[in-house]
């Protein structure tokens, strides 16, 4: 076995990334369409609505930003809110950095690809067994990105021609994907099963207390993730693979 | 320079920089074992936190969301391909919403 990893060509990795992005694209399109519709209905011009998707590429924060705009919230405040909401991507990026290993492509590309780190692209990339190649990330992030920006444009100009029922059913898409990714990850791992349970408990606790203390959604996720992963690391410092 | 440009530019910056930093600085660097381990456990924690409690409000009725999630769970346990898991879940929610 040579010292190289994977053994797939760049083109193969690219294609693999694109294919892997299909469930993400499927989940993104209805949400992006909804965002486009929201922009239009609140009077934000088409170019700025689409520009937001193009430059920010972070669903929840975009929705919140538009809503805050209509409430007359100040720009600085919206930007700060966006920062807090999206900060979890910092942790995701750090986690992802452990798995990225590509000797063939200049690492300057990573600065470009980092733009595409979202909950979904992170989740999918993290579940890859072997090293993440830059060409894979490119295919993955680009496909998800096109779905998101294209959907935004589509939603704005065409409204939604999807029947209400289909749109509501699509809402489960990304969650189903998360579940589909989580199950194999947990199976057979005591450490990860524990972290899973702990996170569920913490989520419930936070949910309960959210009625008394306001906590931004993005903050909630990163706090819970840090606490769970931290405790998990304390309890399972060896990891489960004997030959790690 | 109008307000929209400033807003979107600002949002883009505060979103991109946290994404970019670790991915540009960390790959290839050796981190303390504890940190490596911690970061390897982050995906499970994040995925779980993303699912709960968000899934409950993802469709027009919490019950359909729960059933949809349950179907996704079953399909995933049975090792079906991810696309099948997603489509199966969507289809289930769709059927339920017809009731």
Tab-separated table of C-alpha atoms in Angstrom:
chain	number	residue	atom	x	y	z
A	1	UNK	CA	0.000	0.000	0.000
A	2	UNK	CA	1.568	3.249	-1.074
A	3	UNK	CA	1.682	6.266	1.139
A	4	UNK	CA	-0.986	8.001	-0.906
A	5	UNK	CA	-4.540	8.015	0.301
A	6	UNK	CA	-7.731	7.098	-1.465
A	7	UNK	CA	-6.261	6.416	-4.834
A	8	UNK	CA	-9.060	8.112	-6.679
A	9	UNK	CA	-8.451	10.673	-9.341
A	10	UNK	CA	-9.389	14.295	-8.809
A	11	UNK	CA	-12.231	13.916	-11.253
A	12	UNK	CA	-13.553	10.888	-9.388
A	13	UNK	CA	-13.429	12.784	-6.121
A	14	UNK	CA	-15.174	15.716	-7.712
A	15	UNK	CA	-17.954	13.485	-9.012
A	16	UNK	CA	-18.214	11.783	-5.660
A	17	UNK	CA	-18.627	15.143	-3.986
A	18	UNK	CA	-21.339	16.157	-6.405
A	19	UNK	CA	-23.240	12.910	-5.944
A	20	UNK	CA	-22.953	13.117	-2.192
A	21	UNK	CA	-24.465	16.587	-2.325
A	22	UNK	CA	-27.728	15.428	-3.884
A	23	UNK	CA	-29.652	14.944	-0.617
A	24	UNK	CA	-28.388	18.335	0.520
A	25	UNK	CA	-29.446	19.990	-2.714
A	26	UNK	CA	-32.825	18.306	-2.391
A	27	UNK	CA	-33.276	19.759	1.062
A	28	UNK	CA	-31.875	23.159	0.179
A	29	UNK	CA	-34.013	23.948	-2.828
A	30	UNK	CA	-37.400	24.260	-1.087
A	31	UNK	CA	-35.845	26.244	1.761
A	32	UNK	CA	-34.033	28.520	-0.674
A	33	UNK	CA	-37.250	29.017	-2.619
A	34	UNK	CA	-38.946	29.989	0.625
A	35	UNK	CA	-36.171	32.468	1.282
A	36	UNK	CA	-36.575	33.961	-2.175
A	37	UNK	CA	-40.296	34.322	-1.565
A	38	UNK	CA	-39.634	35.931	1.809
A	39	UNK	CA	-37.297	38.453	0.255
A	40	UNK	CA	-39.845	39.373	-2.336
A	41	UNK	CA	-42.726	39.615	0.115
A	42	UNK	CA	-40.784	41.904	2.435
A	43	UNK	CA	-39.779	44.215	-0.378
A	44	UNK	CA	-36.090	43.391	-0.593
A	45	UNK	CA	-34.981	43.847	-4.206
A	46	UNK	CA	-34.208	40.713	-6.203
A	47	UNK	CA	-30.523	41.417	-6.592
A	48	UNK	CA	-29.955	41.876	-2.861
A	49	UNK	CA	-31.993	38.831	-1.928
A	50	UNK	CA	-29.954	36.667	-4.252
A	51	UNK	CA	-26.763	38.461	-3.251
A	52	UNK	CA	-27.383	37.484	0.336
A	53	UNK	CA	-27.548	33.845	-0.619
A	54	UNK	CA	-24.496	34.222	-2.812
A	55	UNK	CA	-22.298	35.950	-0.241
A	56	UNK	CA	-23.531	34.568	3.048
A	57	UNK	CA	-24.721	31.047	2.231
A	58	UNK	CA	-26.150	30.382	5.677
A	59	UNK	CA	-29.859	29.620	5.762
A	60	UNK	CA	-31.068	30.367	9.247
A	61	UNK	CA	-29.134	33.602	9.584
A	62	UNK	CA	-30.461	34.838	6.261
A	63	UNK	CA	-34.036	34.312	7.345
A	64	UNK	CA	-33.392	36.010	10.645
A	65	UNK	CA	-31.659	38.924	8.935
A	66	UNK	CA	-34.609	39.590	6.651
A	67	UNK	CA	-37.009	39.374	9.540
A	68	UNK	CA	-34.924	41.787	11.590
A	69	UNK	CA	-34.804	44.140	8.613
A	70	UNK	CA	-38.553	44.328	8.475
A	71	UNK	CA	-38.572	45.098	12.183
A	72	UNK	CA	-36.321	48.062	11.543
A	73	UNK	CA	-33.335	46.595	13.374
A	74	UNK	CA	-30.023	48.363	12.868
A	75	UNK	CA	-27.456	46.994	10.421
A	76	UNK	CA	-24.755	46.554	13.014
A	77	UNK	CA	-27.088	44.570	15.200
A	78	UNK	CA	-28.126	42.299	12.357
A	79	UNK	CA	-24.489	41.677	11.517
A	80	UNK	CA	-23.722	40.807	15.124
A	81	UNK	CA	-26.693	38.481	15.262
A	82	UNK	CA	-25.471	36.823	12.083
A	83	UNK	CA	-22.062	36.335	13.632
A	84	UNK	CA	-23.514	34.647	16.701
A	85	UNK	CA	-25.860	32.480	14.698
A	86	UNK	CA	-23.156	31.246	12.365
A	87	UNK	CA	-20.278	30.942	14.776
A	88	UNK	CA	-20.814	27.216	15.161
A	89	UNK	CA	-19.223	26.853	11.727
A	90	UNK	CA	-15.947	27.739	13.374
A	91	UNK	CA	-16.147	24.589	15.442
A	92	UNK	CA	-17.216	22.588	12.422
A	93	UNK	CA	-14.327	23.941	10.407
A	94	UNK	CA	-11.895	23.023	13.163
A	95	UNK	CA	-13.335	19.526	13.330
A	96	UNK	CA	-13.187	19.167	9.561
A	97	UNK	CA	-9.590	20.336	9.436
A	98	UNK	CA	-8.499	17.065	11.054
A	99	UNK	CA	-9.798	15.063	8.127
A	100	UNK	CA	-8.621	17.185	5.248
A	101	UNK	CA	-5.537	15.773	3.644
A	102	UNK	CA	-4.732	16.473	0.041
A	103	UNK	CA	-1.203	16.595	-1.248
A	104	UNK	CA	-2.111	17.161	-4.862
A	105	UNK	CA	-4.038	20.395	-4.673
A	106	UNK	CA	-2.614	23.673	-3.367
A	107	UNK	CA	-4.016	24.337	0.078
A	108	UNK	CA	-4.982	27.869	-0.923
A	109	UNK	CA	-8.115	26.194	-2.217
A	110	UNK	CA	-9.123	25.508	1.344
A	111	UNK	CA	-9.704	29.211	1.887
A	112	UNK	CA	-12.146	29.116	-1.007
A	113	UNK	CA	-13.867	25.923	0.036
A	114	UNK	CA	-14.242	27.040	3.624
A	115	UNK	CA	-16.857	29.403	2.291
A	116	UNK	CA	-19.114	26.431	1.698
A	117	UNK	CA	-19.097	25.018	5.220
A	118	UNK	CA	-22.680	24.699	6.351
A	119	UNK	CA	-24.400	22.391	8.813
A	120	UNK	CA	-25.175	20.022	6.007
A	121	UNK	CA	-21.898	20.010	4.079
A	122	UNK	CA	-20.084	19.650	7.374
A	123	UNK	CA	-22.255	16.744	8.474
A	124	UNK	CA	-21.773	14.907	5.225
A	125	UNK	CA	-18.039	15.558	5.013
A	126	UNK	CA	-17.470	14.468	8.608
A	127	UNK	CA	-18.986	11.092	7.950
A	128	UNK	CA	-16.514	10.149	5.249
A	129	UNK	CA	-14.358	7.277	6.356
A	130	UNK	CA	-11.198	8.342	4.630
A	131	UNK	CA	-9.426	11.637	4.202
A	132	UNK	CA	-11.337	14.469	2.634
A	133	UNK	CA	-9.920	15.538	-0.661
A	134	UNK	CA	-10.150	19.088	-1.885
A	135	UNK	CA	-11.777	18.016	-5.145
A	136	UNK	CA	-14.432	16.168	-3.158
A	137	UNK	CA	-15.156	19.260	-1.097
A	138	UNK	CA	-15.343	21.325	-4.231
A	139	UNK	CA	-17.948	19.069	-5.800
A	140	UNK	CA	-19.900	18.886	-2.569
A	141	UNK	CA	-19.908	22.545	-1.610
A	142	UNK	CA	-20.420	23.822	-5.134
A	143	UNK	CA	-23.459	21.624	-5.730
A	144	UNK	CA	-25.033	22.615	-2.425
A	145	UNK	CA	-24.182	26.256	-3.152
A	146	UNK	CA	-25.784	26.203	-6.595
A	147	UNK	CA	-28.916	24.607	-5.156
A	148	UNK	CA	-29.106	27.303	-2.517
A	149	UNK	CA	-28.470	30.313	-4.719
A	150	UNK	CA	-30.480	28.914	-7.632
A	151	UNK	CA	-33.384	28.138	-5.342
A	152	UNK	CA	-33.301	31.667	-3.954
A	153	UNK	CA	-33.524	33.137	-7.437
A	154	UNK	CA	-36.237	30.704	-8.412
A	155	UNK	CA	-38.300	31.441	-5.333
A	156	UNK	CA	-38.107	35.162	-5.884
A	157	UNK	CA	-39.040	35.257	-9.566
A	158	UNK	CA	-41.362	32.303	-9.814
A	159	UNK	CA	-42.929	32.253	-6.398
A	160	UNK	CA	-43.715	28.752	-5.410
A	161	UNK	CA	-45.540	26.553	-7.821
A	162	UNK	CA	-45.047	23.594	-5.577
A	163	UNK	CA	-48.263	22.619	-3.857
A	164	UNK	CA	-48.278	23.498	-0.201
A	165	UNK	CA	-48.375	19.875	0.825
A	166	UNK	CA	-45.232	18.944	-1.024
A	167	UNK	CA	-43.397	21.893	0.417
A	168	UNK	CA	-44.350	20.923	3.952
A	169	UNK	CA	-43.219	17.347	3.365
A	170	UNK	CA	-39.855	18.531	2.108
A	171	UNK	CA	-39.254	20.157	5.457
A	172	UNK	CA	-38.207	16.821	6.847
A	173	UNK	CA	-35.611	16.275	4.135
A	174	UNK	CA	-32.524	17.670	5.833
A	175	UNK	CA	-33.447	16.158	9.189
A	176	UNK	CA	-33.859	12.779	7.568
A	177	UNK	CA	-30.410	13.269	6.075
A	178	UNK	CA	-28.974	14.108	9.483
A	179	UNK	CA	-30.536	10.982	10.935
A	180	UNK	CA	-29.243	8.936	8.034
A	181	UNK	CA	-25.744	10.236	8.734
A	182	UNK	CA	-25.941	9.882	12.493
A	183	UNK	CA	-27.058	6.263	12.742
A	184	UNK	CA	-24.004	4.636	11.125
A	185	UNK	CA	-21.783	6.981	13.070
A	186	UNK	CA	-23.207	5.932	16.416
A	187	UNK	CA	-23.631	2.255	15.742
A	188	UNK	CA	-20.983	0.222	17.471
A	189	UNK	CA	-19.376	3.150	19.227
A	190	UNK	CA	-19.883	3.447	22.938
A	191	UNK	CA	-18.313	6.871	23.089
A	192	UNK	CA	-20.471	8.265	20.316
A	193	UNK	CA	-23.646	6.631	21.581
A	194	UNK	CA	-23.000	8.221	24.927
A	195	UNK	CA	-22.382	11.620	23.380
A	196	UNK	CA	-25.565	11.220	21.383
A	197	UNK	CA	-27.635	10.541	24.492
A	198	UNK	CA	-25.958	13.305	26.419
A	199	UNK	CA	-26.670	15.762	23.621
A	200	UNK	CA	-30.331	14.757	23.523
A	201	UNK	CA	-30.600	15.305	27.260
A	202	UNK	CA	-28.818	18.644	27.065
A	203	UNK	CA	-31.049	19.720	24.177
A	204	UNK	CA	-34.095	18.977	26.270
A	205	UNK	CA	-32.647	20.840	29.219
A	206	UNK	CA	-31.811	23.844	27.081
A	207	UNK	CA	-35.227	23.712	25.495
A	208	UNK	CA	-36.824	23.722	28.894
A	209	UNK	CA	-34.770	26.670	30.053
A	210	UNK	CA	-35.227	28.572	26.802
A	211	UNK	CA	-38.552	29.624	28.181
A	212	UNK	CA	-36.742	31.559	30.869
A	213	UNK	CA	-33.495	32.551	29.205
A	214	UNK	CA	-33.282	33.569	25.581
A	215	UNK	CA	-30.549	31.851	23.636
A	216	UNK	CA	-29.787	32.239	19.966
A	217	UNK	CA	-30.212	29.028	18.040
A	218	UNK	CA	-26.679	29.012	16.696
A	219	UNK	CA	-25.320	29.596	20.159
A	220	UNK	CA	-27.394	26.757	21.532
A	221	UNK	CA	-25.973	24.302	19.051
A	222	UNK	CA	-22.376	25.249	19.629
A	223	UNK	CA	-22.709	25.292	23.412
A	224	UNK	CA	-24.385	21.920	23.576
A	225	UNK	CA	-21.930	20.438	21.098
A	226	UNK	CA	-18.935	21.702	23.041
A	227	UNK	CA	-20.257	20.470	26.378
A	228	UNK	CA	-21.187	17.057	25.028
A	229	UNK	CA	-18.003	16.520	23.065
A	230	UNK	CA	-15.956	17.730	26.003
A	231	UNK	CA	-17.566	15.406	28.518
A	232	UNK	CA	-17.356	12.609	25.986
A	233	UNK	CA	-13.640	13.216	25.578
A	234	UNK	CA	-13.161	13.154	29.330
A	235	UNK	CA	-14.971	9.862	29.672
A	236	UNK	CA	-13.641	8.217	26.532
A	237	UNK	CA	-10.140	9.549	26.048
A	238	UNK	CA	-8.869	6.510	24.222
A	239	UNK	CA	-11.335	6.474	21.384
A	240	UNK	CA	-12.793	3.185	20.247
A	241	UNK	CA	-10.327	2.015	17.634
A	242	UNK	CA	-7.578	-0.027	19.230
A	243	UNK	CA	-5.092	0.807	16.512
A	244	UNK	CA	-5.793	4.584	16.346
B	1	UNK	CA	-22.639	52.466	-0.870
B	2	UNK	CA	-26.147	51.683	0.199
B	3	UNK	CA	-27.405	49.974	3.300
B	4	UNK	CA	-28.023	46.635	1.665
B	5	UNK	CA	-24.475	46.344	0.450
B	6	UNK	CA	-23.088	47.195	3.864
B	7	UNK	CA	-25.413	44.742	5.550
B	8	UNK	CA	-24.759	41.849	3.204
B	9	UNK	CA	-21.048	42.575	3.086
B	10	UNK	CA	-20.898	42.619	6.867
B	11	UNK	CA	-22.914	39.430	7.167
B	12	UNK	CA	-20.703	37.750	4.609
B	13	UNK	CA	-17.542	38.715	6.441
B	14	UNK	CA	-18.641	37.589	9.896
B	15	UNK	CA	-19.874	34.339	8.410
B	16	UNK	CA	-16.891	33.572	6.224
B	17	UNK	CA	-14.018	34.337	8.590
B	18	UNK	CA	-14.967	31.805	11.292
B	19	UNK	CA	-15.420	29.212	8.564
B	20	UNK	CA	-12.115	30.004	6.964
B	21	UNK	CA	-9.744	30.324	9.876
B	22	UNK	CA	-9.513	26.755	11.177
B	23	UNK	CA	-9.570	25.196	7.753
B	24	UNK	CA	-6.698	27.324	6.551
B	25	UNK	CA	-4.550	27.148	9.654
B	26	UNK	CA	-5.095	23.723	11.134
B	27	UNK	CA	-4.816	20.998	8.487
B	28	UNK	CA	-1.603	19.049	8.871
B	29	UNK	CA	-0.839	20.603	12.214
B	30	UNK	CA	-0.457	18.343	15.188
B	31	UNK	CA	-2.857	19.154	17.991
B	32	UNK	CA	-2.845	17.898	21.575
B	33	UNK	CA	-4.431	14.453	21.784
B	34	UNK	CA	-7.287	15.722	23.899
B	35	UNK	CA	-8.141	18.343	21.311
B	36	UNK	CA	-7.941	15.849	18.458
B	37	UNK	CA	-10.235	13.521	20.303
B	38	UNK	CA	-12.589	16.361	21.179
B	39	UNK	CA	-12.788	17.524	17.574
B	40	UNK	CA	-13.469	13.986	16.405
B	41	UNK	CA	-16.463	13.832	18.716
B	42	UNK	CA	-17.848	17.154	17.559
B	43	UNK	CA	-19.709	15.771	14.503
B	44	UNK	CA	-21.849	13.415	16.579
B	45	UNK	CA	-22.702	16.133	19.068
B	46	UNK	CA	-23.443	18.680	16.365
B	47	UNK	CA	-25.560	16.304	14.284
B	48	UNK	CA	-27.619	15.359	17.321
B	49	UNK	CA	-28.061	18.982	18.378
B	50	UNK	CA	-29.133	19.811	14.832
B	51	UNK	CA	-31.800	17.127	14.867
B	52	UNK	CA	-33.252	17.771	18.314
B	53	UNK	CA	-35.462	19.628	18.873
B	54	UNK	CA	-35.488	21.182	15.396
B	55	UNK	CA	-37.100	18.210	13.700
B	56	UNK	CA	-40.306	18.665	15.668
B	57	UNK	CA	-41.149	21.894	13.901
B	58	UNK	CA	-39.861	20.931	10.476
B	59	UNK	CA	-43.222	19.967	9.039
B	60	UNK	CA	-46.679	21.353	9.535
B	61	UNK	CA	-47.459	19.004	12.400
B	62	UNK	CA	-45.116	17.699	15.117
B	63	UNK	CA	-46.549	14.236	14.851
B	64	UNK	CA	-45.828	13.883	11.152
B	65	UNK	CA	-42.312	15.138	11.830
B	66	UNK	CA	-41.805	12.515	14.533
B	67	UNK	CA	-43.102	9.718	12.354
B	68	UNK	CA	-41.012	10.957	9.444
B	69	UNK	CA	-37.979	10.983	11.699
B	70	UNK	CA	-38.789	7.522	12.948
B	71	UNK	CA	-39.021	6.186	9.394
B	72	UNK	CA	-35.659	7.789	8.648
B	73	UNK	CA	-34.286	6.013	11.702
B	74	UNK	CA	-35.601	2.635	10.607
B	75	UNK	CA	-34.349	3.033	7.062
B	76	UNK	CA	-30.958	4.108	8.342
B	77	UNK	CA	-30.763	1.142	10.720
B	78	UNK	CA	-31.552	-1.117	7.808
B	79	UNK	CA	-28.556	0.404	6.058
B	80	UNK	CA	-30.432	1.884	3.154
B	81	UNK	CA	-28.697	4.420	0.978
B	82	UNK	CA	-28.926	8.002	2.209
B	83	UNK	CA	-31.104	9.123	-0.672
B	84	UNK	CA	-33.577	6.352	0.167
B	85	UNK	CA	-33.635	7.449	3.785
B	86	UNK	CA	-34.395	11.009	2.776
B	87	UNK	CA	-36.954	10.148	0.108
B	88	UNK	CA	-38.646	7.575	2.313
B	89	UNK	CA	-39.008	10.145	5.024
B	90	UNK	CA	-40.364	12.816	2.697
B	91	UNK	CA	-42.807	10.349	1.210
B	92	UNK	CA	-44.034	9.274	4.640
B	93	UNK	CA	-44.636	12.848	5.709
B	94	UNK	CA	-46.378	13.505	2.426
B	95	UNK	CA	-48.702	10.536	2.916
B	96	UNK	CA	-49.468	11.543	6.464
B	97	UNK	CA	-50.287	15.072	5.456
B	98	UNK	CA	-52.955	13.747	3.120
B	99	UNK	CA	-54.876	12.386	6.088
